[in-house]
C-alpha positions as protocol buffer text, in pm:
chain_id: "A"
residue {
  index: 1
  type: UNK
  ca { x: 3704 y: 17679 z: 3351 }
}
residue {
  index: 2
  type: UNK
  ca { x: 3459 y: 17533 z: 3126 }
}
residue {
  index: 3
  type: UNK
  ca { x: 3438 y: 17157 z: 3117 }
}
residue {
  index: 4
  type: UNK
  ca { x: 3227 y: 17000 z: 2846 }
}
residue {
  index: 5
  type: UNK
  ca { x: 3072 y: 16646 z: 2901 }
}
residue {
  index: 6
  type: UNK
  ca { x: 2902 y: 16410 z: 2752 }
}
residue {
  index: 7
  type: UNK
  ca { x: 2829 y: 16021 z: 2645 }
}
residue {
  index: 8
  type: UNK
  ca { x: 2670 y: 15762 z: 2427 }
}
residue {
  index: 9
  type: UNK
  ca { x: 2563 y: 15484 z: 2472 }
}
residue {
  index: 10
  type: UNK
  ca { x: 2362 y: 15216 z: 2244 }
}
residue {
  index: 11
  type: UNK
  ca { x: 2206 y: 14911 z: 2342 }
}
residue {
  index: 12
  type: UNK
  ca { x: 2031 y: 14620 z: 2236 }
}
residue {
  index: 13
  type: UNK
  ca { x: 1710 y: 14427 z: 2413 }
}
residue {
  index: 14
  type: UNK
  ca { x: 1506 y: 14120 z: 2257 }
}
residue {
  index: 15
  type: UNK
  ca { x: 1223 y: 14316 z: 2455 }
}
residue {
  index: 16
  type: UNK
  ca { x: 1085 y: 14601 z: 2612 }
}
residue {
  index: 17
  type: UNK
  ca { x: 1320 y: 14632 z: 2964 }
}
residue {
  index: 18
  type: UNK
  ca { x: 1283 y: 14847 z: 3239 }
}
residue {
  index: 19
  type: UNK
  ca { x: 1625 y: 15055 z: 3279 }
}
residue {
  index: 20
  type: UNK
  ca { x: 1793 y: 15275 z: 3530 }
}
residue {
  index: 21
  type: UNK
  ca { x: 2057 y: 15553 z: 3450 }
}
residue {
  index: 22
  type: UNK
  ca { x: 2286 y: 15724 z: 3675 }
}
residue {
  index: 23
  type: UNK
  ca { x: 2459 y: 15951 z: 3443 }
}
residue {
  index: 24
  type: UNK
  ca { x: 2347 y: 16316 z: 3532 }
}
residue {
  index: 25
  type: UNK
  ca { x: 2594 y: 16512 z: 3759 }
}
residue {
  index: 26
  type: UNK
  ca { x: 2513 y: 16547 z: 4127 }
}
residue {
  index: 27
  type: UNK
  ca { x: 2238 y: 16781 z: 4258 }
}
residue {
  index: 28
  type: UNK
  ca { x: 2505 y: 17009 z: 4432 }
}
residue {
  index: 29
  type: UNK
  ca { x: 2670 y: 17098 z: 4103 }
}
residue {
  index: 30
  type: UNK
  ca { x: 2349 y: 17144 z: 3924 }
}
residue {
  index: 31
  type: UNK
  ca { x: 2405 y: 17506 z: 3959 }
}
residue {
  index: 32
  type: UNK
  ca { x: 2732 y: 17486 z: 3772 }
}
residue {
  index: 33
  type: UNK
  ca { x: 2560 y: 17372 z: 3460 }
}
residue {
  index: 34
  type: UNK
  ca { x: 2567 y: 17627 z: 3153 }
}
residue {
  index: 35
  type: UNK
  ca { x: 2398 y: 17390 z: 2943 }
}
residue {
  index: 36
  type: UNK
  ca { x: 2097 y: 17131 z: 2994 }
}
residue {
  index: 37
  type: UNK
  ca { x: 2217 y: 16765 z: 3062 }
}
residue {
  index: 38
  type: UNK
  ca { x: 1947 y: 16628 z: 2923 }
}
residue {
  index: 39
  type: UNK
  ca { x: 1934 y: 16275 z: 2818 }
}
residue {
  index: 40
  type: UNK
  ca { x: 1835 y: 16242 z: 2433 }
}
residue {
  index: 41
  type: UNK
  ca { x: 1729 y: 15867 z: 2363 }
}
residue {
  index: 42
  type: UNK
  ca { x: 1686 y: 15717 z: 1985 }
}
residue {
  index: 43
  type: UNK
  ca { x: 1388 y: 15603 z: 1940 }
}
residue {
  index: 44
  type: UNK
  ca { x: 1266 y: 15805 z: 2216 }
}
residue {
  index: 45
  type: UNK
  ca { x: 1217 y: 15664 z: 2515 }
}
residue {
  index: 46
  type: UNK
  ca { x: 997 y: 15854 z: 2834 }
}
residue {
  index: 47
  type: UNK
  ca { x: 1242 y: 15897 z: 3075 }
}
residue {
  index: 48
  type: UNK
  ca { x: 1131 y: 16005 z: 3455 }
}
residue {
  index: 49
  type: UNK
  ca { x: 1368 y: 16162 z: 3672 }
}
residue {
  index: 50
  type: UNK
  ca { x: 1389 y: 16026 z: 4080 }
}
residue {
  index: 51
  type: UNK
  ca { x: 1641 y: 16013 z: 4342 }
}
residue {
  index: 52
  type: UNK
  ca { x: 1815 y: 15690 z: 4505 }
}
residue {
  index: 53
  type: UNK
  ca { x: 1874 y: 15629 z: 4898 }
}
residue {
  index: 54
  type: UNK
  ca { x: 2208 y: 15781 z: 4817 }
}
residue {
  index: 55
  type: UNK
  ca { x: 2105 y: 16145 z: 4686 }
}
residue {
  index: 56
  type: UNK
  ca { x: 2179 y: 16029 z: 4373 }
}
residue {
  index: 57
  type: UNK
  ca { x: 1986 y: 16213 z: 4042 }
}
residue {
  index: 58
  type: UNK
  ca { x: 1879 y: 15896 z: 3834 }
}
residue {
  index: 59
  type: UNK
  ca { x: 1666 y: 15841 z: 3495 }
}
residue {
  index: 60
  type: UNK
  ca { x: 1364 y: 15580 z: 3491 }
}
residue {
  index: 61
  type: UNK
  ca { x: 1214 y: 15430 z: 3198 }
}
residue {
  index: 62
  type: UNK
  ca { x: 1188 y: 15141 z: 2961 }
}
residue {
  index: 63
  type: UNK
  ca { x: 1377 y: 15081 z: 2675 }
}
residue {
  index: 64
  type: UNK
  ca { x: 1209 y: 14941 z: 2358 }
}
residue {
  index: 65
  type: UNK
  ca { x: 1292 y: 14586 z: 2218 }
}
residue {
  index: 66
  type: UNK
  ca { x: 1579 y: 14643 z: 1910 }
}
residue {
  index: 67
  type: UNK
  ca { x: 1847 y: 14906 z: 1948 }
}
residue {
  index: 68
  type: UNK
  ca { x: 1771 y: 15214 z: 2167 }
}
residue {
  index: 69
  type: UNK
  ca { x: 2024 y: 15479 z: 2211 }
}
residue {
  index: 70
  type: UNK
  ca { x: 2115 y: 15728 z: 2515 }
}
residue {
  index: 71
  type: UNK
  ca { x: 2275 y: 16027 z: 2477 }
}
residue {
  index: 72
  type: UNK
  ca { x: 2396 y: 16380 z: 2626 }
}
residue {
  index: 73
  type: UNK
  ca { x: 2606 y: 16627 z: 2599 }
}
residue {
  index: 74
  type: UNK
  ca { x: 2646 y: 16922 z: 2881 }
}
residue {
  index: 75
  type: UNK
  ca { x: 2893 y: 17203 z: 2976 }
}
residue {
  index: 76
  type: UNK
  ca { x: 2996 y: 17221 z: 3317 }
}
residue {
  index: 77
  type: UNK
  ca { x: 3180 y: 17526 z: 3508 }
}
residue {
  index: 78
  type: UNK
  ca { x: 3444 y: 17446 z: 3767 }
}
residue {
  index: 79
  type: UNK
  ca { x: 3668 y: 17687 z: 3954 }
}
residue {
  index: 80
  type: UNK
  ca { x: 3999 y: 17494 z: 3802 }
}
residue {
  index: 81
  type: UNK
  ca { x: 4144 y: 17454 z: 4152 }
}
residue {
  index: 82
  type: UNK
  ca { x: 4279 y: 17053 z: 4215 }
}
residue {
  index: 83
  type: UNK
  ca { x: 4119 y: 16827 z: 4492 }
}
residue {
  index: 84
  type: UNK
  ca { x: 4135 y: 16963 z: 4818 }
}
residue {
  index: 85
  type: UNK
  ca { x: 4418 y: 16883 z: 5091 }
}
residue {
  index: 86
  type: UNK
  ca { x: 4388 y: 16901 z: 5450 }
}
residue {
  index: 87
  type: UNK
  ca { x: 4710 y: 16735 z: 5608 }
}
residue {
  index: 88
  type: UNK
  ca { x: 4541 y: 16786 z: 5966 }
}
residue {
  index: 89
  type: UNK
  ca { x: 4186 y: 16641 z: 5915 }
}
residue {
  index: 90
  type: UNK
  ca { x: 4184 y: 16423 z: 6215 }
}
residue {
  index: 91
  type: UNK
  ca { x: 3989 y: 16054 z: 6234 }
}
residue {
  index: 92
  type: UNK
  ca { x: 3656 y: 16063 z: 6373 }
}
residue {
  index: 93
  type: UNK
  ca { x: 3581 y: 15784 z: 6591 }
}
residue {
  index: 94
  type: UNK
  ca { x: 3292 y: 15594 z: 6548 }
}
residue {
  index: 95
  type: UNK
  ca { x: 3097 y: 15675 z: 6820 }
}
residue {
  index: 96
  type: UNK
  ca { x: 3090 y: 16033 z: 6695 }
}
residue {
  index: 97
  type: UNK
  ca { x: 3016 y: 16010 z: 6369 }
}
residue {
  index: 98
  type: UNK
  ca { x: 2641 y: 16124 z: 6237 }
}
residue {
  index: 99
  type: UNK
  ca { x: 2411 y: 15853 z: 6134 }
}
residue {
  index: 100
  type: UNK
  ca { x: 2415 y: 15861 z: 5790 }
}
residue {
  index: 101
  type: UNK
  ca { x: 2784 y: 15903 z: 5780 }
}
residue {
  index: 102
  type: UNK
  ca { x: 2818 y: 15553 z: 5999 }
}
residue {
  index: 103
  type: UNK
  ca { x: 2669 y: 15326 z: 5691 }
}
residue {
  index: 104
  type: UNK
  ca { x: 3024 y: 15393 z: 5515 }
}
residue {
  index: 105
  type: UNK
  ca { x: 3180 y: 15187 z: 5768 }
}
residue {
  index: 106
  type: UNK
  ca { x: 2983 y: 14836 z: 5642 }
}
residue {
  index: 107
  type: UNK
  ca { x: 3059 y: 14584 z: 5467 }
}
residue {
  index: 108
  type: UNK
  ca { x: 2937 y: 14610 z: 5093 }
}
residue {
  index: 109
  type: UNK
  ca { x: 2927 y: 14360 z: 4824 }
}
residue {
  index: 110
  type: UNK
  ca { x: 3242 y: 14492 z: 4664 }
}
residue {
  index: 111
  type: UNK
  ca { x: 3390 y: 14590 z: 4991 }
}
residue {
  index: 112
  type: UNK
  ca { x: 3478 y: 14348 z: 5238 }
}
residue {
  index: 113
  type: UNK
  ca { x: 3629 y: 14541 z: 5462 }
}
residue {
  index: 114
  type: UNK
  ca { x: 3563 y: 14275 z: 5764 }
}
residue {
  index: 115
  type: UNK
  ca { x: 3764 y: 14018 z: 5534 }
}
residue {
  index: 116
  type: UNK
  ca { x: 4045 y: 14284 z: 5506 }
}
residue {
  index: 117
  type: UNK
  ca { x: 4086 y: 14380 z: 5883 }
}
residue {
  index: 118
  type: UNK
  ca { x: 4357 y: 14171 z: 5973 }
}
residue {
  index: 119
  type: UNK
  ca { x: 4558 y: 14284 z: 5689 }
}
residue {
  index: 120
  type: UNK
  ca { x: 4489 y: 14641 z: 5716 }
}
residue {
  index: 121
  type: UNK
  ca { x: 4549 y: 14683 z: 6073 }
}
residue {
  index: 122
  type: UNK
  ca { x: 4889 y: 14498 z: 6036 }
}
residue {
  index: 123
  type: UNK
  ca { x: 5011 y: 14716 z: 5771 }
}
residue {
  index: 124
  type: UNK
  ca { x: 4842 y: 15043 z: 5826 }
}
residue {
  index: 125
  type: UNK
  ca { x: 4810 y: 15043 z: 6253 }
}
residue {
  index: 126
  type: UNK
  ca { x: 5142 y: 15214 z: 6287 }
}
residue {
  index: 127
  type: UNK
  ca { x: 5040 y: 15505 z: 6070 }
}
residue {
  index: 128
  type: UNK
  ca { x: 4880 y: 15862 z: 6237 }
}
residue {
  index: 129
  type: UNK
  ca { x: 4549 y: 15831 z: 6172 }
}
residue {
  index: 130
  type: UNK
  ca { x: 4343 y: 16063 z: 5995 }
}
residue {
  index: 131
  type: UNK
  ca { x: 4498 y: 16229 z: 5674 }
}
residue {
  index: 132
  type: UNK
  ca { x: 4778 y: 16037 z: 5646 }
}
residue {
  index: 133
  type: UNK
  ca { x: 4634 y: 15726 z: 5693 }
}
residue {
  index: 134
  type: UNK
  ca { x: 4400 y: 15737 z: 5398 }
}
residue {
  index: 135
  type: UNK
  ca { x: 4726 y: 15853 z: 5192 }
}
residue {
  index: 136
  type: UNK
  ca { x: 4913 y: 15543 z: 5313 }
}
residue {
  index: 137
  type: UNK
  ca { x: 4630 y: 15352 z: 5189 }
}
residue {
  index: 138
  type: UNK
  ca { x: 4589 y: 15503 z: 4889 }
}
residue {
  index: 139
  type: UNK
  ca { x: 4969 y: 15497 z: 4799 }
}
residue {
  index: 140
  type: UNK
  ca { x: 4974 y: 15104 z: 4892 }
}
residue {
  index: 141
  type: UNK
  ca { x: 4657 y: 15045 z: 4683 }
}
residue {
  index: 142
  type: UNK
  ca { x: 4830 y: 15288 z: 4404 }
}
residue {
  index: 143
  type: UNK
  ca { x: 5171 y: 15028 z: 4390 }
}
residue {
  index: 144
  type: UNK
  ca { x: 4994 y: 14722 z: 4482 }
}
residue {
  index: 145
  type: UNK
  ca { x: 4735 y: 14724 z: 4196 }
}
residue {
  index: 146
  type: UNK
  ca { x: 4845 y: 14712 z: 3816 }
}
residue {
  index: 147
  type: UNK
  ca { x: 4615 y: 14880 z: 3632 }
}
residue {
  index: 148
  type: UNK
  ca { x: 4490 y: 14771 z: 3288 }
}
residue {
  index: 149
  type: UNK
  ca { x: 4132 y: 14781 z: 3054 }
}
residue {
  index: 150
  type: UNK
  ca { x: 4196 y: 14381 z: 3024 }
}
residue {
  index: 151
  type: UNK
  ca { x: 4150 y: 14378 z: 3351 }
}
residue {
  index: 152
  type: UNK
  ca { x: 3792 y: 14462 z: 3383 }
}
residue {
  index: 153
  type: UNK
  ca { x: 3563 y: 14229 z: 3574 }
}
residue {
  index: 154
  type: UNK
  ca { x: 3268 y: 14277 z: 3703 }
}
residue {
  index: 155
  type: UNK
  ca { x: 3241 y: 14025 z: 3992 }
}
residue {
  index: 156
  type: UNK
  ca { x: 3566 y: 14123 z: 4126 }
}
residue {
  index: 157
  type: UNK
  ca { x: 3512 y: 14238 z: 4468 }
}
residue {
  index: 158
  type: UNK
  ca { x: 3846 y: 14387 z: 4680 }
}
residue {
  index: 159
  type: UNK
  ca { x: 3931 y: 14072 z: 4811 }
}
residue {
  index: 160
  type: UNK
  ca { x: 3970 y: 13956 z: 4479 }
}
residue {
  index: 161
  type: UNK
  ca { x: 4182 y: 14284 z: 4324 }
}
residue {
  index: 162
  type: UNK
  ca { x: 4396 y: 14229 z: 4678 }
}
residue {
  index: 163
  type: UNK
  ca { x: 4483 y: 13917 z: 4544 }
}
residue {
  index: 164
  type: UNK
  ca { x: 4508 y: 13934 z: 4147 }
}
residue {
  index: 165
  type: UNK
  ca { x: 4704 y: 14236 z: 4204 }
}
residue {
  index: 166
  type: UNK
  ca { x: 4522 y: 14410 z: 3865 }
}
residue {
  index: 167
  type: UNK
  ca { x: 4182 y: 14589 z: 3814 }
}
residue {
  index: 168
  type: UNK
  ca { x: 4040 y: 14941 z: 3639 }
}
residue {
  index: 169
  type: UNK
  ca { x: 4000 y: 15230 z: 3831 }
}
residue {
  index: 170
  type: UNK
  ca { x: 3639 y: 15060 z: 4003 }
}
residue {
  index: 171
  type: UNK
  ca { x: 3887 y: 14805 z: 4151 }
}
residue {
  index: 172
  type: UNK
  ca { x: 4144 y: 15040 z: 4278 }
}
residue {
  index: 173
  type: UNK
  ca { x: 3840 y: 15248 z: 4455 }
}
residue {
  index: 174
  type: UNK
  ca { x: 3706 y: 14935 z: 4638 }
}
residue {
  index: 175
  type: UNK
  ca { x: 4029 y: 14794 z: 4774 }
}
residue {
  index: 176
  type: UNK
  ca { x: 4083 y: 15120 z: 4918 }
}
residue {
  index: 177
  type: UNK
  ca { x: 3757 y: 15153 z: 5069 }
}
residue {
  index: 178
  type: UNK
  ca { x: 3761 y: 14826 z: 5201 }
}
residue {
  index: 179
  type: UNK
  ca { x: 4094 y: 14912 z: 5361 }
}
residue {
  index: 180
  type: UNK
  ca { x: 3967 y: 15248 z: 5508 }
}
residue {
  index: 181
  type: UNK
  ca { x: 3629 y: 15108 z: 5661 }
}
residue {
  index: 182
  type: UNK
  ca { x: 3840 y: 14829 z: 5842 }
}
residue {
  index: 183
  type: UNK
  ca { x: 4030 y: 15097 z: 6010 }
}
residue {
  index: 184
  type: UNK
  ca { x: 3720 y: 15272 z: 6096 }
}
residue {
  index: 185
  type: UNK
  ca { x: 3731 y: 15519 z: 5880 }
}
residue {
  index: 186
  type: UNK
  ca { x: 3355 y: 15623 z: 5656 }
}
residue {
  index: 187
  type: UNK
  ca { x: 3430 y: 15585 z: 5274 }
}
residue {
  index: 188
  type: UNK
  ca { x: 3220 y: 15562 z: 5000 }
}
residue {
  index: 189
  type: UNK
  ca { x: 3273 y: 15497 z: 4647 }
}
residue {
  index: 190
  type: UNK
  ca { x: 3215 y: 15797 z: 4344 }
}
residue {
  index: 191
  type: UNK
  ca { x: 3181 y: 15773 z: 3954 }
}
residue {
  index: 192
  type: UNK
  ca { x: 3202 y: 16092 z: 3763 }
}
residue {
  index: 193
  type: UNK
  ca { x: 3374 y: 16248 z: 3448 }
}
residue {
  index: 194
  type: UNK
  ca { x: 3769 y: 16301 z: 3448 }
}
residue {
  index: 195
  type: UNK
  ca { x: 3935 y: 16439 z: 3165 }
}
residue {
  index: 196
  type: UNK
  ca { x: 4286 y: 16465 z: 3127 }
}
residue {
  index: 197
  type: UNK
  ca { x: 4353 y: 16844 z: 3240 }
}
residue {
  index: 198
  type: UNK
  ca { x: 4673 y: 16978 z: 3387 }
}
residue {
  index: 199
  type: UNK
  ca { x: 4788 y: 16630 z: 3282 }
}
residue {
  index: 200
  type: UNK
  ca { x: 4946 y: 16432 z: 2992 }
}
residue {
  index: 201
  type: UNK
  ca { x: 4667 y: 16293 z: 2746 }
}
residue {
  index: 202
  type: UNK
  ca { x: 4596 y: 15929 z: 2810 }
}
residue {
  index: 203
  type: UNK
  ca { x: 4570 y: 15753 z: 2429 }
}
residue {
  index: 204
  type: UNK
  ca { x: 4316 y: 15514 z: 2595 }
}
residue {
  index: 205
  type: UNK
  ca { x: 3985 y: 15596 z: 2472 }
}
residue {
  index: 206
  type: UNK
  ca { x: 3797 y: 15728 z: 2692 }
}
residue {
  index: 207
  type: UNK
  ca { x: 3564 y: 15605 z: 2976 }
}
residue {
  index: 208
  type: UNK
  ca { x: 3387 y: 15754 z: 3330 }
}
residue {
  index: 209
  type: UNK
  ca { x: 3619 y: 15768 z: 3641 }
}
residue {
  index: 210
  type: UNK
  ca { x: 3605 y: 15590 z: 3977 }
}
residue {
  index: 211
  type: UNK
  ca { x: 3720 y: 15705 z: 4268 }
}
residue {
  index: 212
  type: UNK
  ca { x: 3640 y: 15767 z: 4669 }
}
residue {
  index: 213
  type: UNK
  ca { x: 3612 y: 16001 z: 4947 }
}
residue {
  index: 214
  type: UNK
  ca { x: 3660 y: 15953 z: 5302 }
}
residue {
  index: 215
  type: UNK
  ca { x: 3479 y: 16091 z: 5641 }
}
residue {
  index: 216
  type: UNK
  ca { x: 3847 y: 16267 z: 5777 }
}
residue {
  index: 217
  type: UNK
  ca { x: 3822 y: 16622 z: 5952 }
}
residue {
  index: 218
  type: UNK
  ca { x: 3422 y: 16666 z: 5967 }
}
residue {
  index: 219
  type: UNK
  ca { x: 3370 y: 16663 z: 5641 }
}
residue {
  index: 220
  type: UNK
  ca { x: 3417 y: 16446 z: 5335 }
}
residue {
  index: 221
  type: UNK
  ca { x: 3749 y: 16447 z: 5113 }
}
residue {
  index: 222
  type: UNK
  ca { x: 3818 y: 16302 z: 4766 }
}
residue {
  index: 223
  type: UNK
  ca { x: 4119 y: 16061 z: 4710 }
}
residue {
  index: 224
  type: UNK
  ca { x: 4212 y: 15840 z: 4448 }
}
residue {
  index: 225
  type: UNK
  ca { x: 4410 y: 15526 z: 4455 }
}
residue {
  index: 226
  type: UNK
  ca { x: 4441 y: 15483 z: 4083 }
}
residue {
  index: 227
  type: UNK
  ca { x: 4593 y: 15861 z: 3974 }
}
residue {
  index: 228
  type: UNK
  ca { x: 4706 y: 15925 z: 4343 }
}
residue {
  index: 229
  type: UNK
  ca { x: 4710 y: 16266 z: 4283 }
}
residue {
  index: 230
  type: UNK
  ca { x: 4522 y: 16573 z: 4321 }
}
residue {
  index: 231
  type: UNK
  ca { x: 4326 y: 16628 z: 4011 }
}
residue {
  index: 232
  type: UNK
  ca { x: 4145 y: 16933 z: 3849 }
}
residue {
  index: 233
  type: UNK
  ca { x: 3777 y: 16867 z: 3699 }
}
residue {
  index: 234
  type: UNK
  ca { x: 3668 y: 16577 z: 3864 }
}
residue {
  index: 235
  type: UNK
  ca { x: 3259 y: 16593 z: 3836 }
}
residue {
  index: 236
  type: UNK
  ca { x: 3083 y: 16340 z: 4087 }
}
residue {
  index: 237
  type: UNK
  ca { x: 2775 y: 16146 z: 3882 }
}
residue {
  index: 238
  type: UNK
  ca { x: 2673 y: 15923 z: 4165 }
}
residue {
  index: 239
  type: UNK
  ca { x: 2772 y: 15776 z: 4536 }
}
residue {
  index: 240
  type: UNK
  ca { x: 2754 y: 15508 z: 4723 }
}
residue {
  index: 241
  type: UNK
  ca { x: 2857 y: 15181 z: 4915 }
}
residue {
  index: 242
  type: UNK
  ca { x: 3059 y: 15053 z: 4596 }
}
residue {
  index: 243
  type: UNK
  ca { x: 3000 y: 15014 z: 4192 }
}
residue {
  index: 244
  type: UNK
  ca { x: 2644 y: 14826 z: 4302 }
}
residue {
  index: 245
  type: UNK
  ca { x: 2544 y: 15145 z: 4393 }
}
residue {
  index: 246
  type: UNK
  ca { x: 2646 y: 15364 z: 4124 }
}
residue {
  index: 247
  type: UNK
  ca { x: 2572 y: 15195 z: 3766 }
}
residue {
  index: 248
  type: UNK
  ca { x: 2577 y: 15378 z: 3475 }
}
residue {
  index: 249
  type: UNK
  ca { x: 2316 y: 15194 z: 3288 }
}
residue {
  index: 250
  type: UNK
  ca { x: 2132 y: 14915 z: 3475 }
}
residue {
  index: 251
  type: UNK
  ca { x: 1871 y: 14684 z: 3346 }
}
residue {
  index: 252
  type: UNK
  ca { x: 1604 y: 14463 z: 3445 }
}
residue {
  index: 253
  type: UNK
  ca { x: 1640 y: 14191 z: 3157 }
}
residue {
  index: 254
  type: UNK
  ca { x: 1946 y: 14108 z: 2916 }
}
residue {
  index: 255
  type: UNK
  ca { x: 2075 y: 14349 z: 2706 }
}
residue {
  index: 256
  type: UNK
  ca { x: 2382 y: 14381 z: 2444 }
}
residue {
  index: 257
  type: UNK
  ca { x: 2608 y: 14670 z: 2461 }
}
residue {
  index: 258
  type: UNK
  ca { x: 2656 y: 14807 z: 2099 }
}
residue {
  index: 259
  type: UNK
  ca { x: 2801 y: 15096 z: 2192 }
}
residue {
  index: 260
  type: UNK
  ca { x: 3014 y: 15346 z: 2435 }
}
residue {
  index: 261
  type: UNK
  ca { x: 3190 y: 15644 z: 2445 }
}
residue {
  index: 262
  type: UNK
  ca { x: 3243 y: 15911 z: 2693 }
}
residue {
  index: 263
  type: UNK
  ca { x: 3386 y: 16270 z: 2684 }
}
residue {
  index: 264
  type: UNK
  ca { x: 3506 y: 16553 z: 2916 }
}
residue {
  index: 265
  type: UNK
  ca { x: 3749 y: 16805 z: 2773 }
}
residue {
  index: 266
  type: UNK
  ca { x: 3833 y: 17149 z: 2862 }
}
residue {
  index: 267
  type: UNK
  ca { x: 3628 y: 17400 z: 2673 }
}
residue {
  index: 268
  type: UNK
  ca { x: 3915 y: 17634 z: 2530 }
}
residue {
  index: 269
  type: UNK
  ca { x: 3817 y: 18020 z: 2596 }
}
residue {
  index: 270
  type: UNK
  ca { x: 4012 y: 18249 z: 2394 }
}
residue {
  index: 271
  type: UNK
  ca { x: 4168 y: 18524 z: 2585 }
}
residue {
  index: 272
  type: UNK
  ca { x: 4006 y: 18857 z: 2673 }
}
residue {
  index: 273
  type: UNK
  ca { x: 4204 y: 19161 z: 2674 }
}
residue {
  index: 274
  type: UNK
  ca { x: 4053 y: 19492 z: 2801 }
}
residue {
  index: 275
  type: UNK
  ca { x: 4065 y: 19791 z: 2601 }
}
């Protein structure tokens, strides 16, 4: 399956800024690329490429005073199968847990997991751990959370979605991180593309996708509190503790967004038939 993604974005600054981008899909799936995902910029702007504390790919530069413009537009394989499932991935305690797997169990900004523990262990203790422990939590986040664009805010943190009850898909990834680390279990937040494949077509327009994974079973395993179900197509952009972590576009001065639009649709193939 061919996946073709893509965004742009325009924005305005009353003077040369420094700016960081976190738009490029993760190293590991660099190799799935059948097209460059390079970043075009009008007027051009030199753009360096580096990598954050989190293994993240990221784009350096500075963006001219007036309107500057970032754009790309890639094609992306993927094998078509949904999110994996492993119903027996068992908890791993902390104790045994590599080092750079034990950060995911802080407290971050968005995630106040210590503020959550008394909530999470009432409602979630009973539950086996492991597997179906990060399902209860993401089915409780899932019902507990109404989700609407309105609802964006940026200085919501859990705590606050917890009690509002609303949020976008960012919000609905932090609560159930928060939850997860105050059970002890490693989770860490993920923005990427997710087009509407195998499933009916949102009308929204659309935007990039949060979501999380959690440290179950040895190995790392994608959930997601706002769909709540396994999903085809899902390409990871950028981890980390939370949204802090993972911006899109950050910059180092005001700015004024004039523009945004995202894509990821399934690149129809027409059908081979052997002679």
């Amino acid at each position: 399956m061919l996946i073709r993604i893509g965004f742009d974005i325009a924005i305005a600054c009353a003077q040369p800024t420094p700016v960081v981008l976190k738009v490029l899909v993760e190293p590991d799936r660099c190799r799935d690329l059948r097209s460059n995902d390079l970043v075009a910029t009008a007027p051009f702007v030199s753009l360096t490429t580096d990598v954050d504390v989190y293994g993240n790919r990221e784009l350096r530069g500075v963006a001219p005073a007036g309107d500057t413009e970032f754009s790309m537009s890639a094609i992306v394989y993927t094998d078509g199968r949904p999110d994996p499932v492993n119903l027996h991935a068992r908890q791993t305690t902390p104790a045994e847990l590599p080092a750079d797997v034990l950060r995911f169990l802080q407290p971050s900004r968005y995630c106040e997991s210590d503020l959550l523990s008394a909530f999470a262990w009432s409602k979630f203790g009973s539950v086996p751990e492991g597997w179906q422990r990060v399902q209860a939590i993401a089915d409780h986040v899932n019902s507990w959370l109404t989700f609407g664009y309105e609802n964006a805010d940026m200085f919501r943190t859990a705590v606050g979605a917890h009690a509002q009850r609303r949020g976008v898909c960012r919000d609905f990834a932090h609560l159930a991180i928060a939850l997860c680390r105050a059970m002890n279990i490693p989770a860490r937040y993920c923005n990427g593309y997710l087009g509407d494949i195998g499933v009916p077509a949102n009308p929204s327009p659309m935007d990039f996708n949060a979501w999380f994974e959690t440290f179950i079973g040895d190995q790392w395993y994608t959930f997601d509190a706002r769909h709540n179900q396994r999903r085809v197509g899902r390409i990871v952009i950028s981890r980390g503790l939370d949204a802090a972590d993972c911006a899109i576009l950050h910059t180092f001065g005001q700015h004024v967004l004039k523009r945004f639009t995202v894509e990821t649709l399934e690149i129809m193939q027409p059908n081979i038939v052997a002679a």
